Amino acid sequence: MLKKSPHPSTRDADLQRYLHETLGVTAKISGWEGDRKTPYYLRDAFDLLELTLLDQRILLAVERRKKAPPAASVREQMNVLGRIADIPVAYVTGALASYERKRLIGQKVPFIVPGNQLYLPGLGIDLREYFRQQPHDPEAGFNPSTQAMLITALLRTPWDPVWRPGEAAAKLGYTPMTVSRAVKELTAAGIGELHRDGRVRSLYFGDRPDDIWERAKPLLRSPVKRTEWANPASVFDPSRAPIAGLSALAQHTLLAEPQWPVRAVRSRQWLSARRADLETLPEPTPGAYQWQIWAYDPNLGIPRKAVDPLSLTLSLQGESDERIQLALDELKEQFPW
C-alpha cells in the first residue's frame, strides 16, 4: 500500500487558500469519516477529505499516483466513491493536460486543479483561470503543422529532451506564427514545457520519445486528406514523391506489395500538378498510381524515399485488415527509440 502524504496540512492549506482566493468564501476541509469503508485500491489511489463549501458537503479525492489514469477510469472511480459516500465527489490533482480537462468536463466529472481550474457543476462553478482562451480545440487533434513538427522532434537520433521548434519549422517552411501556435498546442496538451533563452524558445520533453508518442496519439490524425488515381506523367514525376501507404509498409515488413503503387504528395504539390493538366482517373487502370494528398509535407522537409514510420502508422491506423494491423505492429519495432 502507498504511504500517506507526509504533509497533508500544507496541501489542505493550499487548497483552502485557492478556494478562498477564487470564490471569496471560506472553505472547511477535514478528514472524511468514511475512509475505513472504502476499498483498499481507492485508499491507495487517493487521500480522501471532506470539503464544506457554500453549505455543501463534498468528498475530495486527492490524487496520490505519479501518473494519473485516463479520464474514463477517473470517472468510474469517482462514481464508486460517490455511491459509498452518498455526497458529491470532486477529483483533485496537481496538473491536467488540456485534453484531459476537456474529457472530464464532457463526462461531468467535478475536479479541482489548485491554481488553475475549478469545475464543480453541482454548484454551478466552472472557473478556468489560466485556460479561458483556447486557440485550438485539442479534441479535434493537433493542427497538421503541429503534428509534423512533433513527429520531426520524435524522429531525432540520438534522442535529446531539449528541442528547438524554430529549427524544425525552418526545414518544413513554417512561419514564426505557425511555430508559436504549435508551441501553444504542445504545451497546452502537456507534451512539453516551454523554456526561453533570450529570443530562442525550446521545448523540454520530460519523458522518453515512446512515452510521448503514446500520450500524443489521441491528438494525432492521419495526414492523408484524400486519395486520387492517376497515371505517371511528365507534369508530375513519381520519383519526386515518397513511397507511402501499403507500398511503404511492404518495404518495412513482410506485407506483400499492393497491386497499385502508392505515393504521397503535399496538397499544394497536387494542386500545381492538376493545374499543369495532370488527369485523374475514376478508377485504377494498368500502370496507374494511387496518390495520397497529405495535410503536411510527407518528406518532413528532407527528401525521403519513403514516408516516415510515425506518419505511416497514423495513415493506416484505421485499416481493419488484420494483415495490415500485424504489419503495423512489426513496423513499431523499427521506430527510432
CSV table of C-alpha atoms in Angstrom, one decimal:
chain,number,residue,atom,x,y,z
A,1,MET,CA,0.0,0.0,0.0
A,2,LEU,CA,1.2,3.5,-0.8
A,3,LYS,CA,2.1,5.8,2.2
A,4,LYS,CA,0.0,8.8,3.0
A,5,SER,CA,1.3,12.2,2.2
A,6,PRO,CA,3.7,13.4,5.0
A,7,HIS,CA,2.4,17.0,4.8
A,8,PRO,CA,-1.4,16.9,4.4
A,9,SER,CA,-1.9,20.1,6.4
A,10,THR,CA,0.3,22.1,3.9
A,11,ARG,CA,-1.6,20.6,0.9
A,12,ASP,CA,-5.0,21.3,2.6
A,13,ALA,CA,-4.0,24.9,3.4
A,14,ASP,CA,-3.0,25.5,-0.3
A,15,LEU,CA,-6.4,24.1,-1.4
A,16,GLN,CA,-8.3,26.3,1.1
A,17,ARG,CA,-6.3,29.3,0.0
A,18,TYR,CA,-7.1,28.7,-3.7
A,19,LEU,CA,-10.8,28.3,-3.0
A,20,HIS,CA,-10.8,31.4,-0.9
A,21,GLU,CA,-8.9,33.5,-3.5
A,22,THR,CA,-11.0,32.2,-6.3
A,23,LEU,CA,-14.5,32.2,-4.8
A,24,GLY,CA,-14.1,34.7,-2.0
A,25,VAL,CA,-15.5,32.3,0.6
A,26,THR,CA,-14.0,30.3,3.4
A,27,ALA,CA,-13.9,26.5,2.8
A,28,LYS,CA,-13.6,24.0,5.5
A,29,ILE,CA,-11.5,20.8,4.9
A,30,SER,CA,-11.3,17.9,7.3
A,31,GLY,CA,-10.7,14.2,7.3
A,32,TRP,CA,-13.5,12.0,5.9
A,33,GLU,CA,-15.1,9.7,8.4
A,34,GLY,CA,-16.0,7.1,5.8
A,35,ASP,CA,-12.4,6.4,4.8
A,36,ARG,CA,-12.3,2.9,6.5
A,37,LYS,CA,-15.2,1.6,4.5
A,38,THR,CA,-13.6,2.5,1.2
A,39,PRO,CA,-11.9,-0.3,-0.9
A,40,TYR,CA,-8.1,-0.5,-0.5
A,41,TYR,CA,-7.4,0.2,-4.1
A,42,LEU,CA,-9.2,3.6,-3.8
A,43,ARG,CA,-7.5,4.4,-0.5
A,44,ASP,CA,-4.2,3.7,-2.2
A,45,ALA,CA,-5.0,5.9,-5.1
A,46,PHE,CA,-6.4,8.9,-3.2
A,47,ASP,CA,-6.3,10.9,0.0
A,48,LEU,CA,-10.0,11.3,1.0
A,49,LEU,CA,-11.0,14.5,2.6
A,50,GLU,CA,-14.3,16.3,3.2
A,51,LEU,CA,-14.9,19.8,2.0
A,52,THR,CA,-17.7,22.1,3.2
A,53,LEU,CA,-18.2,24.8,0.6
A,54,LEU,CA,-21.3,27.1,0.4
A,55,ASP,CA,-23.0,24.8,2.9
A,56,GLN,CA,-22.5,21.8,0.6
A,57,ARG,CA,-20.5,18.7,1.7
A,58,ILE,CA,-18.2,17.4,-1.0
A,59,LEU,CA,-15.8,14.4,-0.8
A,60,LEU,CA,-12.4,15.3,-2.2
A,61,ALA,CA,-10.4,12.5,-3.9
A,62,VAL,CA,-6.9,13.9,-3.9
A,63,GLU,CA,-4.7,12.1,-6.5
A,64,ARG,CA,-1.6,10.4,-5.0
A,65,ARG,CA,-0.4,8.5,-8.0
A,66,LYS,CA,2.5,9.9,-10.0
A,67,LYS,CA,0.8,9.1,-13.3
A,68,ALA,CA,-3.0,9.7,-13.2
A,69,PRO,CA,-5.3,7.2,-15.1
A,70,PRO,CA,-7.4,8.1,-18.2
A,71,ALA,CA,-10.5,10.3,-17.7
A,72,ALA,CA,-12.8,7.3,-18.1
A,73,SER,CA,-11.1,5.5,-15.2
A,74,VAL,CA,-11.3,8.6,-13.1
A,75,ARG,CA,-15.0,8.9,-13.8
A,76,GLU,CA,-15.6,5.3,-12.8
A,77,GLN,CA,-13.6,5.7,-9.6
A,78,MET,CA,-15.5,8.9,-8.7
A,79,ASN,CA,-18.8,7.1,-9.3
A,80,VAL,CA,-17.7,4.3,-6.9
A,81,LEU,CA,-16.7,6.9,-4.2
A,82,GLY,CA,-20.0,8.7,-4.8
A,83,ARG,CA,-22.0,5.6,-4.1
A,84,ILE,CA,-20.1,4.9,-0.9
A,85,ALA,CA,-20.1,8.5,0.4
A,86,ASP,CA,-23.6,9.4,-0.8
A,87,ILE,CA,-22.4,13.0,-1.3
A,88,PRO,CA,-20.9,14.7,-4.4
A,89,VAL,CA,-17.2,13.8,-5.2
A,90,ALA,CA,-14.6,16.0,-6.7
A,91,TYR,CA,-11.3,14.8,-8.2
A,92,VAL,CA,-8.3,16.9,-7.1
A,93,THR,CA,-5.0,16.7,-8.9
A,94,GLY,CA,-1.9,19.0,-9.3
A,95,ALA,CA,-2.0,19.1,-13.1
A,96,LEU,CA,-4.2,18.1,-16.1
A,97,ALA,CA,-3.4,18.3,-19.8
A,98,SER,CA,-6.0,20.4,-21.7
A,99,TYR,CA,-7.5,17.4,-23.4
A,100,GLU,CA,-7.8,15.6,-20.1
A,101,ARG,CA,-9.7,18.6,-18.6
A,102,LYS,CA,-11.9,18.6,-21.7
A,103,ARG,CA,-12.8,14.9,-21.3
A,104,LEU,CA,-13.6,15.3,-17.6
A,105,ILE,CA,-15.8,18.2,-18.3
A,106,GLY,CA,-17.5,16.3,-21.1
A,107,GLN,CA,-18.2,13.5,-18.7
A,108,LYS,CA,-19.4,15.9,-16.0
A,109,VAL,CA,-16.7,14.8,-13.5
A,110,PRO,CA,-16.2,17.6,-10.9
A,111,PHE,CA,-12.5,18.4,-10.4
A,112,ILE,CA,-10.1,20.9,-8.9
A,113,VAL,CA,-6.7,21.8,-10.1
A,114,PRO,CA,-5.4,24.2,-7.4
A,115,GLY,CA,-4.1,27.4,-9.1
A,116,ASN,CA,-5.5,26.5,-12.5
A,117,GLN,CA,-9.1,25.3,-12.7
A,118,LEU,CA,-12.2,24.7,-10.5
A,119,TYR,CA,-15.1,22.7,-12.1
A,120,LEU,CA,-17.9,21.9,-9.7
A,121,PRO,CA,-21.1,21.8,-11.9
A,122,GLY,CA,-23.3,20.8,-9.0
A,123,LEU,CA,-22.6,24.2,-7.5
A,124,GLY,CA,-22.7,26.0,-10.9
A,125,ILE,CA,-19.0,26.7,-10.8
A,126,ASP,CA,-16.6,26.4,-13.8
A,127,LEU,CA,-13.7,28.7,-13.3
A,128,ARG,CA,-10.7,28.4,-15.6
A,129,GLU,CA,-8.1,30.9,-14.6
A,130,TYR,CA,-5.3,30.1,-17.0
A,131,PHE,CA,-7.0,28.3,-19.8
A,132,ARG,CA,-10.0,30.5,-20.8
A,133,GLN,CA,-8.7,31.2,-24.3
A,134,GLN,CA,-8.1,28.1,-26.3
A,135,PRO,CA,-6.7,28.8,-29.8
A,136,HIS,CA,-7.3,25.3,-30.9
A,137,ASP,CA,-9.7,22.5,-29.7
A,138,PRO,CA,-7.5,19.6,-28.6
A,139,GLU,CA,-10.4,17.2,-29.0
A,140,ALA,CA,-10.1,17.9,-32.8
A,141,GLY,CA,-6.5,16.9,-32.7
A,142,PHE,CA,-3.4,18.9,-33.4
A,143,ASN,CA,-3.1,21.2,-36.4
A,144,PRO,CA,-1.3,19.4,-39.2
A,145,SER,CA,1.7,21.7,-38.8
A,146,THR,CA,1.9,21.0,-35.1
A,147,GLN,CA,1.8,17.2,-35.8
A,148,ALA,CA,4.5,17.5,-38.4
A,149,MET,CA,6.8,19.4,-36.0
A,150,LEU,CA,6.2,16.9,-33.2
A,151,ILE,CA,6.9,13.9,-35.4
A,152,THR,CA,10.1,15.6,-36.6
A,153,ALA,CA,11.1,16.0,-32.9
A,154,LEU,CA,10.3,12.4,-32.1
A,155,LEU,CA,12.4,11.1,-35.0
A,156,ARG,CA,15.6,12.7,-33.9
A,157,THR,CA,18.5,10.4,-33.1
A,158,PRO,CA,20.1,10.4,-30.7
A,159,TRP,CA,17.2,11.5,-28.6
A,160,ASP,CA,17.5,14.9,-26.9
A,161,PRO,CA,14.8,16.0,-24.5
A,162,VAL,CA,15.5,19.6,-25.4
A,163,TRP,CA,14.1,20.6,-28.8
A,164,ARG,CA,14.1,23.9,-30.7
A,165,PRO,CA,10.9,24.1,-32.7
A,166,GLY,CA,12.2,27.0,-34.8
A,167,GLU,CA,14.9,24.7,-36.4
A,168,ALA,CA,12.3,22.2,-37.5
A,169,ALA,CA,10.0,24.9,-38.7
A,170,ALA,CA,12.7,26.3,-41.0
A,171,LYS,CA,13.1,22.8,-42.7
A,172,LEU,CA,9.3,22.5,-43.0
A,173,GLY,CA,8.9,26.0,-44.3
A,174,TYR,CA,6.6,27.2,-41.5
A,175,THR,CA,6.3,30.8,-40.4
A,176,PRO,CA,7.0,32.1,-36.9
A,177,MET,CA,3.3,32.4,-36.3
A,178,THR,CA,2.9,28.7,-37.1
A,179,VAL,CA,5.7,27.9,-34.7
A,180,SER,CA,4.0,29.9,-31.9
A,181,ARG,CA,0.7,28.1,-32.5
A,182,ALA,CA,2.5,24.7,-32.4
A,183,VAL,CA,4.2,25.6,-29.1
A,184,LYS,CA,1.0,26.6,-27.6
A,185,GLU,CA,-0.8,23.4,-28.6
A,186,LEU,CA,2.0,21.2,-27.4
A,187,THR,CA,2.4,22.9,-24.0
A,188,ALA,CA,-1.4,23.0,-23.5
A,189,ALA,CA,-1.6,19.3,-24.1
A,190,GLY,CA,1.2,18.7,-21.6
A,191,ILE,CA,3.5,17.3,-24.2
A,192,GLY,CA,6.4,19.7,-23.5
A,193,GLU,CA,7.4,22.6,-21.3
A,194,LEU,CA,8.5,25.9,-22.8
A,195,HIS,CA,11.9,27.3,-22.0
A,196,ARG,CA,13.3,30.7,-23.2
A,197,ASP,CA,16.9,31.7,-23.6
A,198,GLY,CA,16.7,35.3,-24.8
A,199,ARG,CA,14.8,35.1,-28.1
A,200,VAL,CA,15.4,31.4,-28.5
A,201,ARG,CA,12.5,29.1,-27.5
A,202,SER,CA,12.9,25.5,-26.6
A,203,LEU,CA,10.6,22.7,-25.6
A,204,TYR,CA,11.6,20.3,-22.9
A,205,PHE,CA,10.2,16.8,-23.1
A,206,GLY,CA,10.2,15.2,-19.7
A,207,ASP,CA,9.5,11.7,-21.0
A,208,ARG,CA,11.1,9.2,-23.4
A,209,PRO,CA,10.0,9.5,-27.0
A,210,ASP,CA,8.0,6.3,-26.9
A,211,ASP,CA,6.0,7.6,-23.9
A,212,ILE,CA,5.4,11.0,-25.6
A,213,TRP,CA,4.2,9.2,-28.8
A,214,GLU,CA,1.7,7.1,-26.8
A,215,ARG,CA,0.4,10.2,-24.9
A,216,ALA,CA,0.2,12.3,-28.1
A,217,LYS,CA,-1.5,9.6,-30.2
A,218,PRO,CA,-5.1,10.6,-29.2
A,219,LEU,CA,-4.4,14.0,-30.6
A,220,LEU,CA,-2.7,12.9,-33.8
A,221,ARG,CA,-4.6,12.2,-37.1
A,222,SER,CA,-4.0,10.6,-40.4
A,223,PRO,CA,-2.1,13.0,-42.6
A,224,VAL,CA,-4.0,11.8,-45.6
A,225,LYS,CA,-6.7,14.2,-46.7
A,226,ARG,CA,-7.8,12.1,-49.7
A,227,THR,CA,-6.6,9.7,-52.3
A,228,GLU,CA,-6.6,10.0,-56.1
A,229,TRP,CA,-5.8,7.7,-59.0
A,230,ALA,CA,-3.6,8.9,-61.9
A,231,ASN,CA,-1.0,7.7,-64.3
A,232,PRO,CA,2.6,8.9,-64.0
A,233,ALA,CA,3.0,11.9,-66.3
A,234,SER,CA,5.7,14.3,-67.3
A,235,VAL,CA,4.0,17.0,-65.3
A,236,PHE,CA,4.4,15.0,-62.1
A,237,ASP,CA,7.3,12.6,-61.7
A,238,PRO,CA,6.6,9.8,-59.1
A,239,SER,CA,10.2,9.9,-58.0
A,240,ARG,CA,9.6,13.3,-56.5
A,241,ALA,CA,7.0,11.8,-54.2
A,242,PRO,CA,7.9,9.4,-51.3
A,243,ILE,CA,6.5,5.9,-51.2
A,244,ALA,CA,3.5,5.8,-48.9
A,245,GLY,CA,0.6,3.7,-47.7
A,246,LEU,CA,0.8,-0.1,-48.3
A,247,SER,CA,3.7,0.3,-50.6
A,248,ALA,CA,5.8,1.8,-47.7
A,249,LEU,CA,4.5,-0.7,-45.2
A,250,ALA,CA,5.5,-3.5,-47.5
A,251,GLN,CA,9.1,-2.2,-47.7
A,252,HIS,CA,9.5,-2.3,-44.0
A,253,THR,CA,7.6,-5.6,-43.2
A,254,LEU,CA,6.6,-8.9,-44.6
A,255,LEU,CA,3.4,-7.5,-46.0
A,256,ALA,CA,3.0,-8.2,-49.8
A,257,GLU,CA,3.3,-5.3,-52.2
A,258,PRO,CA,0.0,-3.8,-53.2
A,259,GLN,CA,-1.3,-4.1,-56.7
A,260,TRP,CA,-1.1,-0.3,-57.2
A,261,PRO,CA,2.0,1.7,-56.2
A,262,VAL,CA,1.2,4.4,-53.6
A,263,ARG,CA,2.9,7.8,-53.4
A,264,ALA,CA,2.3,10.8,-51.1
A,265,VAL,CA,2.3,14.5,-52.1
A,266,ARG,CA,1.5,17.7,-50.3
A,267,SER,CA,-1.8,19.4,-51.2
A,268,ARG,CA,-0.1,22.3,-52.9
A,269,GLN,CA,2.1,20.0,-55.0
A,270,TRP,CA,-1.0,18.1,-56.2
A,271,LEU,CA,-2.8,21.4,-57.0
A,272,SER,CA,0.2,22.5,-59.1
A,273,ALA,CA,0.2,19.2,-60.9
A,274,ARG,CA,-3.5,19.5,-61.6
A,275,ARG,CA,-3.1,23.0,-63.0
A,276,ALA,CA,-0.4,21.5,-65.3
A,277,ASP,CA,-3.0,19.2,-66.8
A,278,LEU,CA,-2.4,16.1,-64.7
A,279,GLU,CA,-5.5,13.9,-65.4
A,280,THR,CA,-7.0,11.9,-62.6
A,281,LEU,CA,-8.8,8.6,-63.1
A,282,PRO,CA,-12.2,7.5,-61.8
A,283,GLU,CA,-10.7,4.1,-61.0
A,284,PRO,CA,-7.3,2.4,-61.3
A,285,THR,CA,-6.1,1.2,-64.7
A,286,PRO,CA,-2.9,-0.7,-65.6
A,287,GLY,CA,0.1,1.4,-64.8
A,288,ALA,CA,-1.8,3.8,-62.5
A,289,TYR,CA,-0.6,5.0,-59.1
A,290,GLN,CA,-2.6,5.7,-56.0
A,291,TRP,CA,-1.7,9.3,-54.9
A,292,GLN,CA,-2.2,10.3,-51.2
A,293,ILE,CA,-2.7,14.0,-50.8
A,294,TRP,CA,-1.3,14.9,-47.4
A,295,ALA,CA,-2.1,17.8,-45.0
A,296,TYR,CA,1.7,18.4,-44.4
A,297,ASP,CA,4.9,17.7,-46.3
A,298,PRO,CA,5.3,13.9,-46.5
A,299,ASN,CA,9.1,14.4,-46.7
A,300,LEU,CA,9.2,16.4,-43.5
A,301,GLY,CA,11.5,18.9,-45.1
A,302,ILE,CA,14.1,16.3,-46.2
A,303,PRO,CA,13.9,14.3,-49.5
A,304,ARG,CA,12.9,10.8,-48.5
A,305,LYS,CA,12.5,7.5,-50.4
A,306,ALA,CA,9.5,6.6,-48.2
A,307,VAL,CA,7.4,8.5,-45.7
A,308,ASP,CA,8.5,8.4,-42.0
A,309,PRO,CA,7.2,5.4,-39.9
A,310,LEU,CA,5.2,7.5,-37.5
A,311,SER,CA,3.2,9.3,-40.2
A,312,LEU,CA,2.8,5.9,-42.0
A,313,THR,CA,1.4,4.4,-38.9
A,314,LEU,CA,-1.1,7.2,-38.5
A,315,SER,CA,-2.1,7.0,-42.2
A,316,LEU,CA,-3.0,3.3,-41.8
A,317,GLN,CA,-4.3,3.1,-38.2
A,318,GLY,CA,-8.0,3.0,-39.3
A,319,GLU,CA,-7.4,-0.1,-41.5
A,320,SER,CA,-9.5,-3.2,-40.4
A,321,ASP,CA,-7.4,-5.8,-42.3
A,322,GLU,CA,-5.7,-8.0,-39.8
A,323,ARG,CA,-2.7,-8.4,-42.0
A,324,ILE,CA,-2.2,-4.7,-42.1
A,325,GLN,CA,-2.5,-4.4,-38.3
A,326,LEU,CA,0.0,-7.2,-37.8
A,327,ALA,CA,2.4,-5.4,-40.2
A,328,LEU,CA,1.9,-2.1,-38.2
A,329,ASP,CA,2.9,-4.0,-35.1
A,330,GLU,CA,6.0,-5.2,-36.9
A,331,LEU,CA,6.7,-1.6,-38.1
A,332,LYS,CA,6.5,-0.4,-34.5
A,333,GLU,CA,9.6,-2.4,-33.7
A,334,GLN,CA,11.5,-0.3,-36.2
A,335,PHE,CA,10.7,3.1,-34.6
A,336,PRO,CA,13.9,5.0,-33.8
A,337,TRP,CA,13.7,4.7,-30.0
